[in-house]
Each structure stands twice: as C-alpha cells, then as structure tokens.
Amino acid sequence: MPETVLADTPAPGTREPKARRTGLFGGRLQVARLRDLALVPAIVVIAIVGQIVNPVFLQADNLINVLQTMSEIALLVLAQTMILIVKKMDLSLESTMGLAPGVAAWLVVPAGAGHGLGLLPGAWAIPVTL
C-alpha cells in the first residue's frame, strides 16, 4: 500500500522553508504599516509645544475638556468618513456644520442689535442648530 503524503509536508529531498519571523522587533515592518504611524511625531511635537506654552495643557482636566468638546464633531467626522469610504462623495456635511450655527444666531440675536432678526428666544438657539 502506498504511503500517503500530506500537502503540508515538504517533498522528500527538499528543505523546509525558513520560518519568517514576525512581530515588531523580529521582522520588518511593511511600508504600508508605517503609514499608520505617520502622525505620531506631529502629535508628540504639538503636545510638547502645548506644554511649553501652557503648563496646564497636558493635565487630565484639560484633556477631558478637549475630548468632551470635540466629541460631537468627531461623531460627525466618523459618519462622513464612512460616506467617503463607500465612495458616495457627499461633502454637504461641511456646509451644514457651517450654516446651522449662523442661522441659529441670526434668529436668536435681537433685532435691536442690528445683526439679527430676534424671532426666537435664546433657548431656541441649540434646537435650531441641531
């Protein structure tokens, strides 16, 4: 009866290929993977300059404040990124983000100030913007 040879085993008389070392220190990083780290030096430089200019910059309270302030815009940018990834190319989000606060301010600012209509009370500014 002939002996069965599995596809995973090398043919007789051939050498097994060397195992490729993978990992951060054991192998080479692919060039495509280096693009993921392209902004890290810029972020580090911004953090260092920010700390030099204002010693409160890297404190936990300030970082939490920045993250809370930018969370709404981050969610909108994430949604816009998904639209761009599927190649629908709808860039109307930027115009809406710029126009809505202006319209809300125009409706809320009193007419006596010379710039607004004063049609709505101040409490309506946020719902109109959203």
Rosetta silent file (secondary structure, phi, psi, omega in degrees, C-alpha in Angstrom):
SEQUENCE: MPETVLADTPAPGTREPKARRTGLFGGRLQVARLRDLALVPAIVVIAIVGQIVNPVFLQADNLINVLQTMSEIALLVLAQTMILIVKKMDLSLESTMGLAPGVAAWLVVPAGAGHGLGLLPGAWAIPVTL
SCORE:     score description
SCORE:     0.000 S_00000001
   1 L     0.000  130.296 -178.847    0.000    0.000    0.000 S_00000001
   2 L   -69.590  151.463 -179.377    1.481    3.378   -0.966 S_00000001
   3 L   -82.047  136.091 -178.985    2.279    5.846    1.773 S_00000001
   4 L   -84.690  130.205  178.990    0.037    8.908    1.978 S_00000001
   5 L  -111.262  127.312  178.440    1.829   12.252    1.874 S_00000001
   6 L   -79.004  153.171 -179.557    0.079   15.297    3.264 S_00000001
   7 L   -68.516  -21.241 -178.524    0.177   18.590    1.383 S_00000001
   8 L   -78.743  -18.088 -177.839    1.630   20.295    4.448 S_00000001
   9 L   -92.664  142.412  179.620    4.781   18.190    4.464 S_00000001
  10 L   -70.340  155.398  178.982    7.641   19.012    2.073 S_00000001
  11 L   -66.886  153.284  179.419    8.504   16.586   -0.694 S_00000001
  12 L   -61.000  137.991  178.575   11.347   14.166    0.005 S_00000001
  13 L    89.308   -1.928  177.538   14.740   15.681   -0.729 S_00000001
  14 L  -110.118  155.276  178.389   13.647   19.289   -0.250 S_00000001
  15 L   -93.323  150.504  177.279   14.317   21.524    2.686 S_00000001
  16 L   -75.440  136.084 -179.710   11.611   23.132    4.719 S_00000001
  17 L   -64.670  149.499  179.353   11.499   26.908    4.190 S_00000001
  18 L   -64.975  142.180  178.399   12.775   29.045    6.999 S_00000001
  19 L   -72.198  132.629  178.171   10.080   30.340    9.283 S_00000001
  20 L   -77.656  131.503  177.800    9.509   34.053    8.828 S_00000001
  21 L   -82.641  128.240  178.735    9.956   35.990   11.995 S_00000001
  22 L  -117.810  165.809  179.782    7.063   38.293   12.642 S_00000001
  23 L   119.918  172.845 -175.191    6.493   40.906   15.251 S_00000001
  24 L   -67.488  -41.426 -176.180    7.656   44.389   15.954 S_00000001
  25 L  -101.950  -17.677 -175.172   11.283   43.518   16.716 S_00000001
  26 L   -87.978  -21.497 -176.184   11.628   40.166   14.954 S_00000001
  27 L  -137.713 -176.869  179.756   10.742   41.158   11.416 S_00000001
  28 L   -87.161  141.220  172.289   10.437   44.056    9.067 S_00000001
  29 L   -78.636  135.868  177.465    7.522   46.417    9.238 S_00000001
  30 L   -70.960  150.263 -178.029    5.780   46.644    5.932 S_00000001
  31 H   -61.618  -36.457  179.597    5.853   50.052    4.301 S_00000001
  32 H   -64.466  -31.272  179.313    2.062   50.168    4.267 S_00000001
  33 H   -74.581  -23.911  179.177    2.017   49.709    8.034 S_00000001
  34 H   -69.060  -24.577  177.517    4.351   52.677    8.523 S_00000001
  35 H   -63.447  -27.981  179.023    1.631   54.997    7.193 S_00000001
  36 H   -65.209  -23.817 -176.650   -0.360   54.219   10.337 S_00000001
  37 H  -103.096   10.613 -173.249    2.364   55.879   12.399 S_00000001
  38 L   -66.182  -33.582 -176.583    2.865   58.962   10.213 S_00000001
  39 L   -89.842   -6.584 -178.164    1.043   61.411   12.502 S_00000001
  40 H   -60.641  -46.643  178.305    2.594   60.222   15.763 S_00000001
  41 H   -61.775  -37.675  179.188    5.634   62.565   15.551 S_00000001
  42 H   -65.516  -40.269  179.013    3.386   65.540   14.745 S_00000001
  43 H   -65.641  -39.823  178.612    1.125   64.776   17.713 S_00000001
  44 H   -64.553  -42.410  178.904    4.142   64.484   20.014 S_00000001
  45 H   -63.736  -42.824  178.849    5.514   67.834   18.783 S_00000001
  46 H   -62.765  -40.813  178.940    2.119   69.513   19.297 S_00000001
  47 H   -64.536  -40.932 -179.848    1.903   68.074   22.825 S_00000001
  48 H   -67.052  -45.611  179.166    5.404   69.306   23.695 S_00000001
  49 H   -64.130  -41.556  178.053    4.798   72.802   22.298 S_00000001
  50 H   -61.503  -38.893  178.782    1.422   72.973   24.039 S_00000001
  51 H   -69.401  -35.998  178.473    3.005   72.018   27.351 S_00000001
  52 H   -68.300  -42.837 -177.957    5.740   74.635   26.934 S_00000001
  53 H   -69.984  -42.556 -176.919    3.254   77.389   26.070 S_00000001
  54 L  -137.023  110.959 -176.796    0.720   76.473   28.762 S_00000001
  55 L   -62.538  -14.545 -179.731    1.709   74.192   31.681 S_00000001
  56 L   -85.981   -7.087 -170.243   -1.945   73.171   32.152 S_00000001
  57 L   -57.514  -46.204 -175.003   -2.133   71.718   28.619 S_00000001
  58 L   -96.132   13.665  176.217   -1.391   68.057   29.404 S_00000001
  59 L   -76.306  155.558 -174.530   -3.264   67.860   32.704 S_00000001
  60 H   -60.637  -40.711 -179.088   -6.136   65.400   32.933 S_00000001
  61 H   -61.609  -41.987 -179.806   -8.827   68.055   33.387 S_00000001
  62 H   -68.445  -41.933  179.477   -7.792   69.880   30.225 S_00000001
  63 H   -64.062  -40.046  176.948   -7.556   66.689   28.154 S_00000001
  64 H   -64.336  -41.104  178.382  -11.022   65.591   29.309 S_00000001
  65 H   -61.467  -43.685  179.223  -12.378   69.036   28.454 S_00000001
  66 H   -64.107  -43.885 -179.838  -10.888   68.875   24.949 S_00000001
  67 H   -64.728  -39.233  178.151  -12.261   65.372   24.359 S_00000001
  68 H   -67.905  -37.961 -179.367  -15.738   66.361   25.534 S_00000001
  69 H   -67.166  -37.989 -175.107  -15.721   69.462   23.380 S_00000001
  70 H   -92.109    0.291 -174.922  -14.685   67.612   20.248 S_00000001
  71 H   -65.337  -38.107 -179.809  -16.868   64.505   20.703 S_00000001
  72 H   -66.084  -44.647  179.782  -19.800   65.831   18.636 S_00000001
  73 H   -66.585  -36.026  178.848  -17.582   66.829   15.742 S_00000001
  74 H   -62.787  -39.445  177.820  -15.732   63.514   15.980 S_00000001
  75 H   -65.996  -40.269  177.646  -19.001   61.601   15.559 S_00000001
  76 H   -66.183  -39.620  178.755  -19.935   63.691   12.526 S_00000001
  77 H   -66.876  -37.121  177.209  -16.495   63.195   11.003 S_00000001
  78 H   -62.180  -44.078  177.738  -16.756   59.448   11.591 S_00000001
  79 H   -63.996  -41.157  179.136  -20.077   59.357    9.745 S_00000001
  80 H   -65.539  -35.994  177.792  -18.631   61.471    6.923 S_00000001
  81 H   -62.541  -41.872  178.423  -15.640   59.131    6.698 S_00000001
  82 H   -63.089  -38.060  177.847  -17.937   56.169    6.201 S_00000001
  83 H   -64.266  -41.677 -179.916  -19.725   58.038    3.395 S_00000001
  84 H   -70.506  -32.507  179.957  -16.413   58.784    1.705 S_00000001
  85 H   -65.293  -40.053  179.712  -15.191   55.195    2.116 S_00000001
  86 L   -83.448    9.189  172.528  -18.172   53.802    0.205 S_00000001
  87 L    62.520   38.063  173.467  -17.451   56.431   -2.473 S_00000001
  88 L   -86.821  -20.499  174.451  -20.717   58.339   -2.276 S_00000001
  89 L    50.719   49.177  176.258  -18.717   61.609   -2.062 S_00000001
  90 L   -99.343  103.796 -177.614  -21.348   63.657   -0.267 S_00000001
  91 L  -102.015   22.087 -177.563  -19.495   66.605    1.237 S_00000001
  92 H   -73.084  -12.678 -179.705  -22.593   68.575    2.212 S_00000001
  93 H   -60.726  -38.675 -178.535  -21.890   67.973    5.907 S_00000001
  94 H   -63.908  -41.660 -179.773  -19.324   70.765    5.975 S_00000001
  95 H   -68.633  -36.663  178.013  -21.758   73.342    4.635 S_00000001
  96 H   -66.566  -41.954  179.478  -24.435   72.245    7.101 S_00000001
  97 H   -64.232  -30.496  178.618  -21.977   72.431   10.008 S_00000001
  98 H   -85.371  -31.266 -174.702  -21.063   75.971    8.995 S_00000001
  99 H   -83.611  -39.049 -173.830  -24.543   77.210    8.115 S_00000001
 100 H   -60.537  -47.245  178.259  -26.653   75.887   11.023 S_00000001
 101 H   -64.250  -34.073  178.444  -24.959   77.858   13.851 S_00000001
 102 H   -66.209  -42.081  178.108  -25.076   81.024   11.757 S_00000001
 103 H   -65.461  -41.622  179.533  -28.803   80.673   11.085 S_00000001
 104 H   -62.029  -43.425  179.159  -29.467   79.928   14.767 S_00000001
 105 H   -65.683  -38.858 -179.582  -27.559   83.030   15.853 S_00000001
 106 H   -63.853  -36.950  179.890  -29.337   85.153   13.239 S_00000001
 107 H   -77.136  -26.337 -172.995  -32.742   84.018   14.520 S_00000001
 108 H   -94.729  -36.026 -177.504  -31.899   84.464   18.212 S_00000001
 109 L   -62.891  133.397 -178.448  -29.897   87.723   18.297 S_00000001
 110 L   -60.642  148.035 -179.462  -32.243   90.647   18.988 S_00000001
 111 H   -66.794  -27.259 -179.931  -33.147   92.907   16.089 S_00000001
 112 H   -65.591  -21.148  179.196  -32.122   95.939   18.137 S_00000001
 113 H   -74.674  -14.468  177.092  -28.509   94.781   17.966 S_00000001
 114 L    89.278   -3.321 -176.965  -28.606   95.425   14.235 S_00000001
 115 L  -119.710  -21.343 -174.328  -27.450   91.952   13.183 S_00000001
 116 L  -117.925 -179.282  178.096  -30.267   89.538   13.943 S_00000001
 117 L   -97.638  -29.674 -179.586  -33.976   89.082   13.487 S_00000001
 118 L    68.096   29.067 -178.056  -34.878   88.366   17.096 S_00000001
 119 L   -77.922  -27.684 -175.626  -37.647   85.963   16.058 S_00000001
 120 L  -121.827  150.109  173.552  -36.864   83.292   18.648 S_00000001
 121 L   -69.387  162.281 -176.075  -35.952   83.398   22.341 S_00000001
 122 H   -58.799  -28.313 -178.917  -32.387   82.473   23.276 S_00000001
 123 H   -66.791  -16.268 -179.128  -33.358   78.990   24.455 S_00000001
 124 H   -85.192   -4.238 -176.174  -34.150   78.040   20.830 S_00000001
 125 H   -62.307  -45.001 -177.919  -30.560   78.503   19.637 S_00000001
 126 H   -69.296  -48.952  178.246  -29.457   74.948   20.391 S_00000001
 127 H   -60.272  -36.299  179.067  -32.509   73.127   18.933 S_00000001
 128 H   -66.930  -38.522  179.324  -32.332   75.237   15.764 S_00000001
 129 H   -66.419  -41.418 -179.011  -28.628   74.449   15.399 S_00000001
 130 L   -72.725    0.000    0.000  -29.168   70.737   15.865 S_00000001
